[in-house]
Coordinates of C-alpha atoms in Angstrom, one line a residue:
M1446 CA 0.0 0.0 0.0
N1447 CA 1.1 3.6 -0.7
S1448 CA 0.6 5.5 2.5
L1449 CA 1.5 9.0 3.9
L1450 CA 1.2 10.3 7.5
L1451 CA 1.2 14.0 8.1
T1452 CA 1.9 14.7 11.8
G1453 CA 1.8 17.7 14.1
G1454 CA -0.1 20.1 11.9
R1455 CA -3.2 22.3 12.4
V1456 CA -5.8 20.5 10.4
I1457 CA -8.7 22.7 9.1
D1458 CA -11.6 21.0 7.3
P1459 CA -14.4 23.5 6.8
A1460 CA -16.7 20.9 5.4
N1461 CA -16.7 19.1 8.7
R1462 CA -16.1 22.1 10.9
F1463 CA -12.9 20.5 12.1
D1464 CA -10.0 22.8 13.3
A1465 CA -7.5 21.2 15.6
S1466 CA -4.0 19.9 15.9
A1467 CA -4.2 16.4 14.5
D1468 CA -2.5 13.7 12.4
L1469 CA -3.7 12.8 8.9
L1470 CA -3.3 9.4 7.3
I1471 CA -3.7 8.8 3.6
V1472 CA -3.7 5.2 2.3
D1473 CA -3.9 4.3 -1.4
G1474 CA -5.0 7.8 -2.4
K1475 CA -7.8 8.1 0.1
V1476 CA -8.1 9.7 3.5
A1477 CA -7.9 6.8 6.0
A1478 CA -7.9 8.5 9.4
L1479 CA -7.9 11.9 10.9
G1480 CA -7.1 12.6 14.6
R1481 CA -5.3 10.9 17.4
D1482 CA -5.8 7.4 16.0
A1483 CA -4.2 8.2 12.6
A1484 CA -0.7 7.2 13.6
A1485 CA -1.9 4.0 15.3
Q1486 CA -3.7 2.9 12.1
A1487 CA -0.7 3.7 9.8
P1488 CA 1.0 0.7 8.1
A1489 CA 4.5 -0.1 9.3
D1490 CA 6.1 1.2 6.1
V1491 CA 4.2 4.5 6.1
E1492 CA 6.0 7.6 4.9
K1493 CA 5.9 10.3 7.6
M1494 CA 6.0 14.0 7.1
D1495 CA 6.3 16.4 10.0
V1496 CA 4.1 19.4 9.4
S1497 CA 4.4 21.0 12.8
G1498 CA 3.7 24.7 12.7
L1499 CA 1.9 24.5 9.4
V1500 CA -1.8 24.3 8.3
V1501 CA -3.1 21.2 6.6
C1502 CA -6.4 21.5 4.7
P1503 CA -8.3 19.9 1.9
G1504 CA -6.7 20.4 -1.5
L1505 CA -7.4 23.9 -2.8
I1506 CA -9.6 24.1 -6.0
D1507 CA -9.2 26.9 -8.5
L1508 CA -12.5 27.2 -10.3
H1509 CA -11.2 29.5 -13.1
V1510 CA -8.1 28.6 -15.0
H1511 CA -7.0 29.0 -18.6
L1512 CA -4.6 26.1 -19.5
R1513 CA -4.5 27.2 -23.2
E1514 CA -4.2 23.6 -24.5
P1515 CA -5.1 22.8 -27.2
G1516 CA -4.1 25.4 -29.7
Q1517 CA -2.2 28.0 -27.6
T1518 CA 0.7 26.0 -26.1
S1519 CA 3.1 28.9 -26.6
K1520 CA 1.3 30.5 -23.6
E1521 CA 0.7 27.5 -21.4
T1522 CA 0.3 23.7 -21.5
I1523 CA -1.5 21.3 -19.2
A1524 CA 1.9 20.2 -17.9
T1525 CA 3.1 23.7 -17.0
G1526 CA -0.2 25.0 -15.9
T1527 CA -0.8 22.2 -13.5
A1528 CA 2.8 22.5 -12.2
A1529 CA 2.1 26.2 -11.4
A1530 CA -1.2 25.2 -9.7
A1531 CA 0.7 22.7 -7.5
R1532 CA 3.3 25.4 -6.6
G1533 CA 0.4 27.7 -5.6
G1534 CA -1.2 25.0 -3.4
F1535 CA -4.0 23.9 -5.7
T1536 CA -4.7 20.2 -6.2
S1537 CA -7.6 20.7 -8.6
V1538 CA -8.1 23.2 -11.4
V1539 CA -11.2 23.8 -13.6
C1540 CA -10.1 24.7 -17.1
M1541 CA -12.0 27.1 -19.3
P1542 CA -13.2 26.3 -22.9
N1543 CA -11.7 29.2 -24.9
T1544 CA -9.0 27.0 -26.4
I1545 CA -8.4 26.5 -30.1
P1546 CA -10.6 24.7 -31.0
A1547 CA -13.1 25.6 -28.3
I1548 CA -14.3 22.9 -26.0
D1549 CA -17.7 22.6 -27.6
N1550 CA -17.8 18.8 -28.4
A1551 CA -17.2 15.5 -26.7
G1552 CA -14.0 14.8 -28.7
T1553 CA -12.2 17.9 -27.3
V1554 CA -13.3 17.1 -23.8
A1555 CA -11.8 13.6 -24.2
L1556 CA -8.6 15.0 -25.6
I1557 CA -8.0 17.3 -22.6
R1558 CA -8.9 14.7 -20.0
E1559 CA -6.5 12.2 -21.6
R1560 CA -3.7 14.7 -21.7
A1561 CA -4.4 15.8 -18.2
A1562 CA -4.2 12.2 -17.0
K1563 CA -0.8 11.7 -18.6
Q1564 CA 0.8 15.1 -18.2
G1565 CA -1.0 16.9 -15.4
V1566 CA 0.3 16.9 -11.8
V1567 CA -3.1 18.0 -10.3
N1568 CA -6.7 17.1 -11.0
V1569 CA -8.1 18.8 -14.1
F1570 CA -11.8 19.3 -14.5
V1571 CA -13.2 20.5 -17.8
T1572 CA -15.9 23.0 -18.6
G1573 CA -17.8 23.0 -21.9
A1574 CA -18.8 25.9 -24.1
I1575 CA -22.4 27.3 -24.0
T1576 CA -22.3 28.0 -27.7
N1577 CA -20.6 26.4 -30.7
G1578 CA -17.2 28.0 -31.2
L1579 CA -18.0 30.5 -28.3
A1580 CA -19.7 32.5 -31.1
G1581 CA -22.9 33.2 -29.1
E1582 CA -25.1 32.1 -32.1
E1583 CA -26.2 28.5 -31.5
L1584 CA -26.1 26.2 -28.5
A1585 CA -23.4 23.7 -28.1
P1586 CA -24.5 20.0 -27.5
I1587 CA -24.9 20.5 -23.8
G1588 CA -26.2 16.9 -23.2
G1589 CA -23.2 15.4 -25.1
L1590 CA -20.8 17.6 -23.2
K1591 CA -22.3 16.4 -19.9
R1592 CA -21.9 12.8 -20.9
A1593 CA -18.3 13.5 -21.9
G1594 CA -17.6 14.7 -18.4
V1595 CA -17.8 18.5 -18.2
V1596 CA -18.5 20.0 -14.8
A1597 CA -20.1 23.2 -16.0
I1598 CA -20.8 25.2 -19.2
T1599 CA -19.4 28.7 -19.9
D1600 CA -18.4 30.8 -22.8
D1601 CA -15.7 32.4 -20.6
G1602 CA -13.7 35.1 -22.4
H1603 CA -17.0 35.8 -24.2
C1604 CA -20.5 36.5 -23.0
V1605 CA -23.7 35.4 -24.7
Q1606 CA -25.5 38.6 -25.7
N1607 CA -28.7 37.0 -27.0
N1608 CA -30.9 36.7 -23.9
E1609 CA -33.3 34.2 -25.5
L1610 CA -30.3 31.9 -26.4
M1611 CA -29.0 32.3 -22.8
R1612 CA -32.4 31.4 -21.5
R1613 CA -32.4 28.1 -23.5
A1614 CA -28.9 27.4 -22.3
C1615 CA -30.1 27.7 -18.7
E1616 CA -33.0 25.4 -19.3
Y1617 CA -30.7 22.7 -20.8
A1618 CA -28.2 23.2 -18.0
K1619 CA -31.0 22.8 -15.4
M1620 CA -32.1 19.6 -17.2
F1621 CA -28.6 18.2 -17.0
D1622 CA -27.8 19.5 -13.6
L1623 CA -24.9 21.7 -14.8
P1624 CA -24.1 25.1 -13.4
V1625 CA -23.8 27.9 -15.9
M1626 CA -20.7 30.1 -15.4
D1627 CA -20.9 33.4 -17.1
H1628 CA -18.4 36.1 -18.0
C1629 CA -20.5 39.2 -17.4
Q1630 CA -19.9 41.8 -20.1
D1631 CA -22.5 43.7 -22.1
Y1632 CA -20.7 44.4 -25.4
S1633 CA -22.9 47.4 -26.3
L1634 CA -22.0 49.2 -23.1
V1635 CA -18.3 48.2 -22.9
T1636 CA -17.6 48.6 -26.7
D1637 CA -13.8 48.9 -27.0
G1638 CA -13.0 49.9 -23.4
V1639 CA -9.6 48.8 -22.1
M1640 CA -9.7 50.0 -18.5
H1641 CA -12.2 51.0 -15.8
E1642 CA -14.2 54.1 -16.8
G1643 CA -13.4 56.8 -14.3
Y1644 CA -10.9 59.3 -13.2
W1645 CA -7.8 57.4 -14.3
S1646 CA -9.1 56.4 -17.7
T1647 CA -9.7 60.1 -18.4
A1648 CA -6.3 61.1 -17.0
L1649 CA -4.5 58.5 -19.0
G1650 CA -6.5 58.9 -22.2
L1651 CA -7.6 55.3 -22.4
R1652 CA -11.0 54.1 -23.4
G1653 CA -13.3 53.3 -20.5
W1654 CA -15.0 50.0 -19.5
P1655 CA -17.9 51.1 -17.3
S1656 CA -19.0 49.1 -14.3
A1657 CA -22.5 49.0 -15.8
G1658 CA -21.2 46.8 -18.5
E1659 CA -20.8 44.0 -15.9
E1660 CA -23.8 44.9 -13.7
M1661 CA -26.2 44.7 -16.7
I1662 CA -25.4 41.1 -17.3
V1663 CA -25.3 40.2 -13.6
A1664 CA -28.9 41.5 -13.4
R1665 CA -29.8 39.5 -16.6
N1666 CA -28.4 36.4 -15.0
I1667 CA -30.3 36.9 -11.8
L1668 CA -33.6 37.2 -13.8
L1669 CA -32.8 34.1 -15.8
A1670 CA -31.9 32.1 -12.7
G1671 CA -35.2 33.0 -11.2
L1672 CA -37.1 32.1 -14.4
T1673 CA -35.4 28.8 -15.2
G1674 CA -34.2 27.6 -11.8
A1675 CA -30.7 27.0 -13.3
R1676 CA -27.7 27.6 -11.1
I1677 CA -25.9 30.6 -12.6
H1678 CA -22.4 31.5 -11.4
C1679 CA -21.1 35.0 -12.2
Q1680 CA -17.4 34.9 -12.9
H1681 CA -14.6 37.3 -11.7
L1682 CA -16.9 40.0 -10.2
S1683 CA -15.3 43.5 -10.1
A1684 CA -18.0 46.1 -9.6
A1685 CA -19.8 47.2 -6.4
G1686 CA -23.1 47.1 -8.1
S1687 CA -22.7 43.5 -9.1
V1688 CA -22.0 42.6 -5.4
Q1689 CA -25.2 44.3 -4.3
L1690 CA -27.3 42.7 -7.0
I1691 CA -26.1 39.2 -6.0
R1692 CA -26.5 40.0 -2.3
D1693 CA -30.2 41.0 -2.8
A1694 CA -30.9 38.1 -5.1
K1695 CA -29.5 35.5 -2.7
K1696 CA -31.7 36.9 0.1
R1697 CA -34.6 36.1 -2.2
G1698 CA -33.4 32.6 -2.7
V1699 CA -32.4 33.0 -6.3
P1700 CA -29.8 30.2 -7.3
V1701 CA -27.0 32.7 -8.2
S1702 CA -23.5 32.8 -7.0
G1703 CA -20.3 34.7 -7.6
E1704 CA -16.5 34.5 -7.5
A1705 CA -13.7 37.1 -6.9
C1706 CA -10.1 37.2 -8.0
P1707 CA -7.2 38.5 -5.8
H1708 CA -6.2 41.1 -8.3
H1709 CA -9.6 42.8 -8.1
F1710 CA -9.6 43.0 -4.3
T1711 CA -5.9 44.0 -4.1
L1712 CA -5.3 46.5 -6.8
T1713 CA -7.3 49.5 -8.2
D1714 CA -7.3 51.2 -11.5
S1715 CA -4.7 53.8 -10.3
A1716 CA -2.0 51.1 -10.6
I1717 CA -2.1 51.6 -14.4
S1718 CA -0.9 55.1 -13.9
G1719 CA 2.2 53.9 -12.0
S1720 CA 0.8 55.8 -8.9
E1721 CA 2.1 54.7 -5.5
K1722 CA -1.4 55.5 -4.2
F1723 CA -2.9 52.3 -5.8
W1724 CA -2.3 50.4 -2.5
A1725 CA -3.9 53.0 -0.2
E1726 CA -6.3 55.0 -2.4
D1727 CA -9.1 54.5 0.1
G1728 CA -7.0 55.8 3.0
K1729 CA -6.3 52.3 4.3
N1730 CA -3.0 50.4 4.3
L1731 CA -4.0 47.2 2.4
F1732 CA -0.9 45.5 3.7
S1733 CA -1.3 46.2 7.4
T1734 CA 0.9 43.3 8.3
L1735 CA 3.8 44.7 6.4
N1736 CA 4.0 48.2 7.8
A1737 CA 7.8 48.1 8.2
Q1738 CA 8.2 47.2 4.6
L1739 CA 6.1 50.0 3.3
S1740 CA 7.6 52.6 5.7
T1741 CA 11.0 51.9 4.1
R1742 CA 9.4 52.2 0.6
N1743 CA 10.4 48.6 -0.1
Y1744 CA 7.8 47.9 -2.6
P1745 CA 7.8 48.0 -6.4
E1746 CA 7.0 51.0 -8.6
W1747 CA 5.6 50.6 -12.1
P1748 CA 5.7 52.7 -15.2
N1749 CA 2.5 54.2 -16.7
Y1750 CA 0.5 51.9 -19.0
D1751 CA 2.0 48.6 -17.7
T1752 CA 0.0 46.0 -19.7
N1753 CA 0.4 43.5 -16.8
F1754 CA -2.4 45.5 -15.2
K1755 CA -4.7 45.0 -18.1
M1756 CA -7.4 42.4 -17.4
N1757 CA -11.1 41.7 -18.1
P1758 CA -13.0 42.8 -16.2
P1759 CA -10.6 45.6 -15.4
L1760 CA -9.1 46.8 -12.2
R1761 CA -11.7 49.2 -10.8
S1762 CA -12.0 52.0 -8.2
A1763 CA -11.2 51.8 -4.5
R1764 CA -15.0 51.8 -3.8
D1765 CA -15.4 48.8 -6.0
R1766 CA -12.5 47.0 -4.4
E1767 CA -13.9 47.6 -1.0
A1768 CA -17.3 46.3 -2.1
I1769 CA -15.6 43.1 -3.3
L1770 CA -13.9 42.7 0.1
E1771 CA -17.2 43.3 1.9
G1772 CA -18.9 40.8 -0.3
L1773 CA -16.3 38.1 0.5
A1774 CA -16.5 38.9 4.2
D1775 CA -20.3 38.7 4.5
G1776 CA -20.6 35.6 2.3
T1777 CA -22.2 37.2 -0.7
I1778 CA -19.2 36.1 -2.8
E1779 CA -18.7 32.4 -2.0
I1780 CA -15.7 31.5 -4.1
L1781 CA -12.1 32.6 -4.6
C1782 CA -10.2 31.8 -7.8
S1783 CA -7.3 33.1 -9.9
D1784 CA -8.6 33.6 -13.5
H1785 CA -5.1 32.4 -14.5
A1786 CA -4.7 33.8 -18.0
P1787 CA -1.2 33.4 -19.4
H1788 CA 0.0 35.3 -22.5
C1789 CA 3.4 35.4 -24.3
D1790 CA 5.7 38.3 -23.6
Y1791 CA 5.5 39.7 -27.1
E1792 CA 1.7 39.9 -26.9
K1793 CA 1.9 42.1 -23.7
E1794 CA 4.9 44.2 -24.9
V1795 CA 2.8 46.5 -27.0
E1796 CA 0.7 49.6 -26.5
F1797 CA -1.9 49.3 -23.8
D1798 CA -4.8 49.4 -26.2
Y1799 CA -3.5 46.4 -28.2
A1800 CA -2.4 44.1 -25.4
P1801 CA -4.5 41.1 -24.6
F1802 CA -6.5 41.1 -21.3
G1803 CA -5.4 38.8 -18.5
I1804 CA -2.7 37.9 -16.0
T1805 CA -1.3 34.7 -14.4
G1806 CA -2.4 34.0 -10.9
L1807 CA -2.0 30.4 -9.8
E1808 CA 1.2 31.0 -7.8
T1809 CA 0.2 34.3 -6.1
G1810 CA -3.6 33.8 -5.5
L1811 CA -3.3 32.1 -2.1
A1812 CA -0.8 34.6 -0.7
L1813 CA -2.8 37.7 -1.8
S1814 CA -6.0 36.2 -0.4
L1815 CA -4.3 35.6 2.9
M1816 CA -2.9 39.1 3.0
Q1817 CA -6.2 40.8 2.0
L1818 CA -8.7 38.7 3.9
Y1819 CA -7.0 36.7 6.7
H1820 CA -4.2 39.0 7.9
T1821 CA -6.6 42.0 7.8
K1822 CA -9.0 40.0 9.9
R1823 CA -11.8 40.2 7.4
L1824 CA -12.1 36.4 7.3
S1825 CA -11.0 33.6 9.7
L1826 CA -8.6 31.0 8.2
P1827 CA -11.3 28.3 8.1
D1828 CA -13.7 30.7 6.3
L1829 CA -11.0 31.6 3.7
I1830 CA -10.1 28.0 3.1
A1831 CA -13.8 27.2 2.6
K1832 CA -13.9 29.6 -0.4
Y1833 CA -11.1 27.6 -2.0
T1834 CA -12.4 24.1 -1.1
L1835 CA -15.9 23.5 0.1
A1836 CA -17.7 26.2 -1.9
P1837 CA -16.3 25.4 -5.4
A1838 CA -16.7 21.6 -4.7
R1839 CA -20.3 22.2 -3.8
L1840 CA -21.0 24.4 -6.8
L1841 CA -19.6 21.8 -9.3
R1842 CA -20.8 18.7 -7.3
L1843 CA -17.2 17.6 -7.1
P1844 CA -16.1 14.8 -4.7
K1845 CA -13.5 17.1 -3.3
G1846 CA -13.0 19.8 -0.6
T1847 CA -13.1 17.6 2.5
L1848 CA -10.7 15.5 4.6
A1849 CA -13.4 13.1 5.8
P1850 CA -12.4 9.4 5.9
G1851 CA -12.8 7.9 2.5
A1852 CA -12.4 11.2 0.7
D1853 CA -9.8 11.6 -2.0
G1854 CA -6.3 12.2 -0.5
D1855 CA -5.9 15.7 -1.9
V1856 CA -4.2 18.0 0.7
T1857 CA -2.7 21.4 0.8
I1858 CA -0.1 22.3 3.3
L1859 CA 0.4 26.0 3.9
D1860 CA 2.2 28.5 6.2
P1861 CA -0.1 31.5 6.5
D1862 CA 2.7 33.7 8.1
R1863 CA 5.5 32.8 5.7
E1864 CA 7.0 36.0 4.1
W1865 CA 8.5 35.7 0.6
S1866 CA 9.1 37.6 -2.6
F1867 CA 7.6 36.6 -5.9
D1868 CA 10.4 36.4 -8.4
R1869 CA 9.8 36.1 -12.1
N1870 CA 12.7 33.6 -12.3
D1871 CA 11.0 31.3 -9.9
T1872 CA 7.7 30.8 -11.8
V1873 CA 7.0 27.5 -13.4
S1874 CA 4.3 28.9 -15.7
K1875 CA 5.2 29.3 -19.3
S1876 CA 4.1 32.9 -19.2
L1877 CA 5.3 35.9 -17.1
N1878 CA 2.4 38.4 -17.4
N1879 CA 1.9 39.0 -13.7
P1880 CA 1.9 42.4 -11.9
F1881 CA 3.1 41.1 -8.6
Y1882 CA 6.7 40.3 -9.3
G1883 CA 8.9 41.9 -6.7
W1884 CA 6.1 42.0 -4.1
R1885 CA 6.8 41.0 -0.6
L1886 CA 3.9 38.5 0.1
K1887 CA 2.7 36.9 3.3
G1888 CA 1.4 33.4 3.3
K1889 CA 2.6 30.5 1.1
A1890 CA 1.7 27.0 0.1
V1891 CA 4.6 24.7 0.9
G1892 CA 3.0 21.4 -0.2
A1893 CA 0.4 19.9 -2.5
I1894 CA -0.6 16.3 -2.2
V1895 CA -2.8 14.8 -4.9
G1896 CA -4.3 11.4 -4.4
G1897 CA -1.8 10.7 -1.7
K1898 CA 1.2 11.6 -4.0
K1899 CA 3.4 14.7 -3.6
A1900 CA 2.7 17.0 -6.5
Y1901 CA 4.8 19.8 -4.9
V1902 CA 6.8 19.9 -1.7
E1903 CA 9.0 22.7 -0.5
Q1904 CA 11.8 20.8 1.0
T1905 CA 13.1 23.7 3.2
E1906 CA 9.7 23.7 5.0
L1907 CA 8.7 20.0 5.2
A1908 CA 10.7 17.3 6.9
V1909 CA 10.3 13.7 5.9
V1910 CA 10.9 11.5 9.0

């Protein structure tokens, strides 16, 4: 039998409301025991790992990842993307369908699942397209995609503009018990905007992307969820109005949910100007745990128009950022994810208007979440972990997100107080389009166990005994 015993750690399992110092035993890829009796039940040849002083939790799930394979392997591959996920503490990722060709048929689903089984170091779950070719014109074969194994449908990177078509997609999704994940963007309002419409877009002379362009589709989705009963999940929320709409809808029992990405609750649109005020525009020090660092000005400064700050939806105002943080704190926004969107250097090294939207995020997402939510006391550690484990597993009906005996042996080991710098030379992603290089971060994953096997272990932190 293959077996692994983690000893001495603080085990947090939000699904079972477990938070205590305990040992965890994994045998043949499954959780065999948790608690005082785990060591006694371990086989004689068990591999032991001392995790004293560290946190052990169910393997983190990233609900929103672009692996770029097939068709865009110059940006990322299943192998490199899953390696970056493991480095960031994620044992499962959910890949988006905007590949080339799009994931709109059973054959492409089978291709990705086969490659992930051979080349991936973490679990890869596949989403299928809502419409053929992500074109927004005719429905993809949703039933066939479900039979092929997709866990949700989405046209992420695109948004279905035809409301009648979206209604039919929701009806089919309800029939096949699939959540609909939607990139909320009204094209007629957003037009060719490249950054948040506000003071900084005017000052920098860049075309604005108004918050209403997101809020309009969030409102549409709430109405359709109420009409059809389908579970609609609004992706990468960025606007204060979107948070309030979802908050009100959930109070009425509408089956709608939302997710937030660390860049939207860490940065504001002033970062594009190169302004130092981006981190304290609302009069608060976002990194209250790193006062000494900031007082010595030991933080990076960026030039104007840095395309690594260009994403969709865009970085928004301090008011919007605060609303996202409040939505996470009060439970309106249930899920944290990265929206990991790798691009080649040459694609980003152009004028701001012409650069593609998106940044990488698998390796920094946990640290930024800990800094902005846990170290600022907005969320307890169990509540934060639940947004990366229990909540995404529940939304997608995945057999993950728990350390109950018999569950899959997917485990994340993290040090919430570890301070480290994110260096572009250390990333294992194929792409380098990330705005957080040079940041002093607090909180780090030091181990990722997938099915009882070590996908990533930081040897300086973990001792095998």
